[in-house]
PDB file of C-alpha atoms in Angstrom:
ATOM      1  CA  UNK D   1      21.467 -29.438  -5.037  1.00  0.00           C
ATOM      2  CA  UNK D   2      20.616 -33.312  -6.374  1.00  0.00           C
ATOM      3  CA  UNK D   3      22.299 -34.181  -9.630  1.00  0.00           C
ATOM      4  CA  UNK D   4      20.769 -37.210 -11.763  1.00  0.00           C
ATOM      5  CA  UNK D   5      21.703 -39.486 -14.758  1.00  0.00           C
ATOM      6  CA  UNK D   6      20.252 -38.713 -18.326  1.00  0.00           C
ATOM      7  CA  UNK D   7      18.082 -42.088 -16.914  1.00  0.00           C
ATOM      8  CA  UNK D   8      17.446 -40.531 -13.268  1.00  0.00           C
ATOM      9  CA  UNK D   9      19.788 -42.059 -10.644  1.00  0.00           C
ATOM     10  CA  UNK D  10      20.826 -39.766  -8.715  1.00  0.00           C
ATOM     11  CA  UNK D  11      24.515 -39.596  -8.429  1.00  0.00           C
ATOM     12  CA  UNK D  12      25.249 -36.406  -5.949  1.00  0.00           C
ATOM     13  CA  UNK D  13      23.724 -34.356  -3.941  1.00  0.00           C
ATOM     14  CA  UNK D  14      25.905 -31.629  -2.615  1.00  0.00           C
ATOM     15  CA  UNK D  15      25.879 -27.499  -1.449  1.00  0.00           C
ATOM     16  CA  UNK D  16      26.323 -25.200  -4.341  1.00  0.00           C
ATOM     17  CA  UNK D  17      28.517 -22.805  -3.676  1.00  0.00           C
ATOM     18  CA  UNK D  18      27.501 -19.168  -3.410  1.00  0.00           C
ATOM     19  CA  UNK D  19      29.210 -18.260  -6.818  1.00  0.00           C
ATOM     20  CA  UNK D  20      26.294 -20.263  -8.472  1.00  0.00           C
ATOM     21  CA  UNK D  21      23.875 -18.317 -10.627  1.00  0.00           C
ATOM     22  CA  UNK D  22      20.925 -18.569 -13.370  1.00  0.00           C
ATOM     23  CA  UNK D  23      21.378 -16.404 -16.384  1.00  0.00           C
ATOM     24  CA  UNK D  24      17.941 -16.548 -18.052  1.00  0.00           C
ATOM     25  CA  UNK D  25      16.856 -13.372 -20.855  1.00  0.00           C
ATOM     26  CA  UNK D  26      13.787 -13.880 -22.924  1.00  0.00           C
ATOM     27  CA  UNK D  27      14.682 -15.316 -26.623  1.00  0.00           C
ATOM     28  CA  UNK D  28      18.039 -16.202 -25.431  1.00  0.00           C
ATOM     29  CA  UNK D  29      19.792 -17.892 -22.931  1.00  0.00           C
ATOM     30  CA  UNK D  30      18.211 -20.199 -20.022  1.00  0.00           C
ATOM     31  CA  UNK D  31      21.827 -21.391 -18.206  1.00  0.00           C
ATOM     32  CA  UNK D  32      22.063 -22.633 -14.713  1.00  0.00           C
ATOM     33  CA  UNK D  33      26.207 -22.290 -13.680  1.00  0.00           C
ATOM     34  CA  UNK D  34      26.665 -24.919 -10.547  1.00  0.00           C
ATOM     35  CA  UNK D  35      29.644 -24.669  -8.504  1.00  0.00           C
ATOM     36  CA  UNK D  36      30.150 -27.373  -6.155  1.00  0.00           C
ATOM     37  CA  UNK D  37      33.095 -29.017  -3.945  1.00  0.00           C
ATOM     38  CA  UNK D  38      32.584 -32.667  -3.151  1.00  0.00           C
ATOM     39  CA  UNK D  39      34.912 -35.507  -1.287  1.00  0.00           C
ATOM     40  CA  UNK D  40      34.520 -37.732  -4.132  1.00  0.00           C
ATOM     41  CA  UNK D  41      35.466 -38.088  -7.856  1.00  0.00           C
ATOM     42  CA  UNK D  42      32.501 -38.548 -10.423  1.00  0.00           C
ATOM     43  CA  UNK D  43      32.582 -37.979 -14.263  1.00  0.00           C
ATOM     44  CA  UNK D  44      29.817 -35.103 -14.924  1.00  0.00           C
ATOM     45  CA  UNK D  45      28.101 -37.056 -18.072  1.00  0.00           C
ATOM     46  CA  UNK D  46      26.334 -35.202 -20.821  1.00  0.00           C
ATOM     47  CA  UNK D  47      22.534 -35.128 -20.740  1.00  0.00           C
ATOM     48  CA  UNK D  48      23.365 -35.347 -16.637  1.00  0.00           C
ATOM     49  CA  UNK D  49      20.474 -33.044 -15.409  1.00  0.00           C
ATOM     50  CA  UNK D  50      19.196 -31.327 -11.856  1.00  0.00           C
ATOM     51  CA  UNK D  51      15.667 -28.845 -11.134  1.00  0.00           C
ATOM     52  CA  UNK D  52      16.157 -25.747  -9.733  1.00  0.00           C
ATOM     53  CA  UNK D  53      12.861 -23.916  -9.537  1.00  0.00           C
ATOM     54  CA  UNK D  54      10.385 -26.465 -11.157  1.00  0.00           C
ATOM     55  CA  UNK D  55      12.545 -26.720 -14.112  1.00  0.00           C
ATOM     56  CA  UNK D  56      15.123 -29.308 -15.191  1.00  0.00           C
ATOM     57  CA  UNK D  57      18.848 -28.052 -16.780  1.00  0.00           C
ATOM     58  CA  UNK D  58      20.941 -30.173 -18.752  1.00  0.00           C
ATOM     59  CA  UNK D  59      24.666 -30.585 -18.798  1.00  0.00           C
ATOM     60  CA  UNK D  60      25.001 -30.367 -22.827  1.00  0.00           C
ATOM     61  CA  UNK D  61      29.632 -30.681 -21.851  1.00  0.00           C
ATOM     62  CA  UNK D  62      31.949 -31.673 -18.745  1.00  0.00           C
ATOM     63  CA  UNK D  63      33.699 -29.688 -18.902  1.00  0.00           C
ATOM     64  CA  UNK D  64      36.076 -27.331 -15.720  1.00  0.00           C
ATOM     65  CA  UNK D  65      36.714 -30.151 -13.196  1.00  0.00           C
ATOM     66  CA  UNK D  66      39.425 -29.086 -10.687  1.00  0.00           C
ATOM     67  CA  UNK D  67      41.378 -31.344  -7.835  1.00  0.00           C
ATOM     68  CA  UNK D  68      41.909 -29.410  -4.602  1.00  0.00           C
ATOM     69  CA  UNK D  69      43.416 -32.549  -2.946  1.00  0.00           C
ATOM     70  CA  UNK D  70      42.987 -36.095  -2.290  1.00  0.00           C
ATOM     71  CA  UNK D  71      39.467 -35.684  -1.166  1.00  0.00           C
ATOM     72  CA  UNK D  72      38.508 -31.889  -2.602  1.00  0.00           C
ATOM     73  CA  UNK D  73      37.570 -31.825  -6.097  1.00  0.00           C
ATOM     74  CA  UNK D  74      35.255 -28.753  -7.619  1.00  0.00           C
ATOM     75  CA  UNK D  75      33.176 -28.459 -10.434  1.00  0.00           C
ATOM     76  CA  UNK D  76      31.703 -25.670 -12.563  1.00  0.00           C
ATOM     77  CA  UNK D  77      28.638 -27.701 -14.140  1.00  0.00           C
ATOM     78  CA  UNK D  78      26.852 -25.187 -16.774  1.00  0.00           C
ATOM     79  CA  UNK D  79      23.559 -26.467 -16.709  1.00  0.00           C
ATOM     80  CA  UNK D  80      21.112 -25.653 -19.669  1.00  0.00           C
ATOM     81  CA  UNK D  81      17.009 -25.215 -20.203  1.00  0.00           C
ATOM     82  CA  UNK D  82      15.478 -27.870 -22.395  1.00  0.00           C
ATOM     83  CA  UNK D  83      15.124 -25.757 -25.647  1.00  0.00           C
ATOM     84  CA  UNK D  84      18.716 -26.063 -26.045  1.00  0.00           C
ATOM     85  CA  UNK D  85      17.579 -29.699 -26.873  1.00  0.00           C
ATOM     86  CA  UNK D  86      16.410 -28.126 -30.162  1.00  0.00           C
ATOM     87  CA  UNK D  87      19.980 -27.161 -30.625  1.00  0.00           C
ATOM     88  CA  UNK D  88      21.551 -30.535 -30.903  1.00  0.00           C
ATOM     89  CA  UNK D  89      18.957 -31.438 -34.207  1.00  0.00           C
ATOM     90  CA  UNK D  90      19.005 -30.274 -37.981  1.00  0.00           C
ATOM     91  CA  UNK D  91      15.630 -28.805 -39.033  1.00  0.00           C
ATOM     92  CA  UNK D  92      14.768 -31.500 -42.418  1.00  0.00           C
ATOM     93  CA  UNK D  93      11.574 -30.920 -44.391  1.00  0.00           C
ATOM     94  CA  UNK D  94       9.062 -34.407 -43.980  1.00  0.00           C
ATOM     95  CA  UNK D  95      10.730 -36.002 -46.867  1.00  0.00           C
ATOM     96  CA  UNK D  96      14.870 -35.450 -45.482  1.00  0.00           C
ATOM     97  CA  UNK D  97      15.365 -32.537 -47.158  1.00  0.00           C
ATOM     98  CA  UNK D  98      17.739 -29.858 -45.369  1.00  0.00           C
ATOM     99  CA  UNK D  99      17.763 -26.996 -47.667  1.00  0.00           C
ATOM    100  CA  UNK D 100      14.088 -26.034 -49.252  1.00  0.00           C
ATOM    101  CA  UNK D 101      11.133 -23.204 -49.202  1.00  0.00           C
ATOM    102  CA  UNK D 102       8.822 -24.017 -46.820  1.00  0.00           C
ATOM    103  CA  UNK D 103       5.051 -21.908 -46.820  1.00  0.00           C
ATOM    104  CA  UNK D 104       3.246 -21.849 -44.537  1.00  0.00           C
ATOM    105  CA  UNK D 105       1.410 -20.044 -41.179  1.00  0.00           C
ATOM    106  CA  UNK D 106       3.344 -19.785 -37.807  1.00  0.00           C
ATOM    107  CA  UNK D 107       1.513 -22.950 -36.567  1.00  0.00           C
ATOM    108  CA  UNK D 108       2.809 -24.744 -39.914  1.00  0.00           C
ATOM    109  CA  UNK D 109       6.248 -24.315 -38.938  1.00  0.00           C
ATOM    110  CA  UNK D 110       5.763 -25.182 -35.594  1.00  0.00           C
ATOM    111  CA  UNK D 111       4.210 -28.508 -36.494  1.00  0.00           C
ATOM    112  CA  UNK D 112       7.228 -28.890 -38.654  1.00  0.00           C
ATOM    113  CA  UNK D 113       9.677 -28.703 -36.206  1.00  0.00           C
ATOM    114  CA  UNK D 114       8.322 -30.390 -33.125  1.00  0.00           C
ATOM    115  CA  UNK D 115       7.904 -32.858 -35.818  1.00  0.00           C
ATOM    116  CA  UNK D 116      11.736 -32.844 -36.485  1.00  0.00           C
ATOM    117  CA  UNK D 117      12.317 -33.346 -32.227  1.00  0.00           C
ATOM    118  CA  UNK D 118      10.119 -36.355 -32.122  1.00  0.00           C
ATOM    119  CA  UNK D 119      11.694 -38.419 -34.553  1.00  0.00           C
ATOM    120  CA  UNK D 120      14.667 -37.592 -32.138  1.00  0.00           C
ATOM    121  CA  UNK D 121      13.444 -37.338 -28.489  1.00  0.00           C
ATOM    122  CA  UNK D 122       9.655 -38.150 -27.673  1.00  0.00           C
ATOM    123  CA  UNK D 123       7.469 -36.106 -25.985  1.00  0.00           C
ATOM    124  CA  UNK D 124       7.243 -32.629 -27.948  1.00  0.00           C
ATOM    125  CA  UNK D 125       3.986 -30.766 -29.056  1.00  0.00           C
ATOM    126  CA  UNK D 126       2.877 -27.827 -30.155  1.00  0.00           C
ATOM    127  CA  UNK D 127       1.104 -25.577 -27.565  1.00  0.00           C
ATOM    128  CA  UNK D 128      -0.849 -22.259 -28.380  1.00  0.00           C
ATOM    129  CA  UNK D 129      -0.029 -20.614 -31.617  1.00  0.00           C
ATOM    130  CA  UNK D 130      -0.127 -16.971 -32.942  1.00  0.00           C
ATOM    131  CA  UNK D 131      -3.065 -16.664 -36.030  1.00  0.00           C
ATOM    132  CA  UNK D 132      -0.598 -15.361 -38.717  1.00  0.00           C
ATOM    133  CA  UNK D 133      -0.521 -14.819 -42.495  1.00  0.00           C
ATOM    134  CA  UNK D 134       1.176 -17.419 -45.110  1.00  0.00           C
ATOM    135  CA  UNK D 135       4.776 -16.501 -45.757  1.00  0.00           C
ATOM    136  CA  UNK D 136       7.781 -18.105 -47.737  1.00  0.00           C
ATOM    137  CA  UNK D 137      10.852 -19.013 -45.779  1.00  0.00           C
ATOM    138  CA  UNK D 138      14.046 -20.478 -46.984  1.00  0.00           C
ATOM    139  CA  UNK D 139      15.313 -23.313 -44.609  1.00  0.00           C
ATOM    140  CA  UNK D 140      18.795 -23.997 -45.087  1.00  0.00           C
ATOM    141  CA  UNK D 141      19.973 -26.156 -41.711  1.00  0.00           C
ATOM    142  CA  UNK D 142      22.997 -28.236 -43.710  1.00  0.00           C
ATOM    143  CA  UNK D 143      25.466 -29.204 -46.383  1.00  0.00           C
TER     144      UNK D 143
END
């Protein structure tokens, strides 16, 4: 498995342990737990990523490094799917409010989420959205 920096530079190419696994659940978790042993130390950085079955998985924390001698380092790296990017940000109204009521169709809410993601991270777009009736939702994302 190849692991890349956030800028796309390959930093590790290694075999993963048989204890590595992917956990994916609809409307819930999408993670890839990678257990590797390498002869040289490297510093896992938040934002690193790897590709698995055509999808990129991103490192959100850099915990769990074990030194097993001078030339054997064990790492347990938990990579998360792209949907975890959305969890880093708070949804704000176009005028900057974090606490507001919103009335709209599902497509309006999807557009608001994508608008907020694109402020901080480019490339997001709304795909196909089912047609719904308007609903009012109180959005409270911060103090």
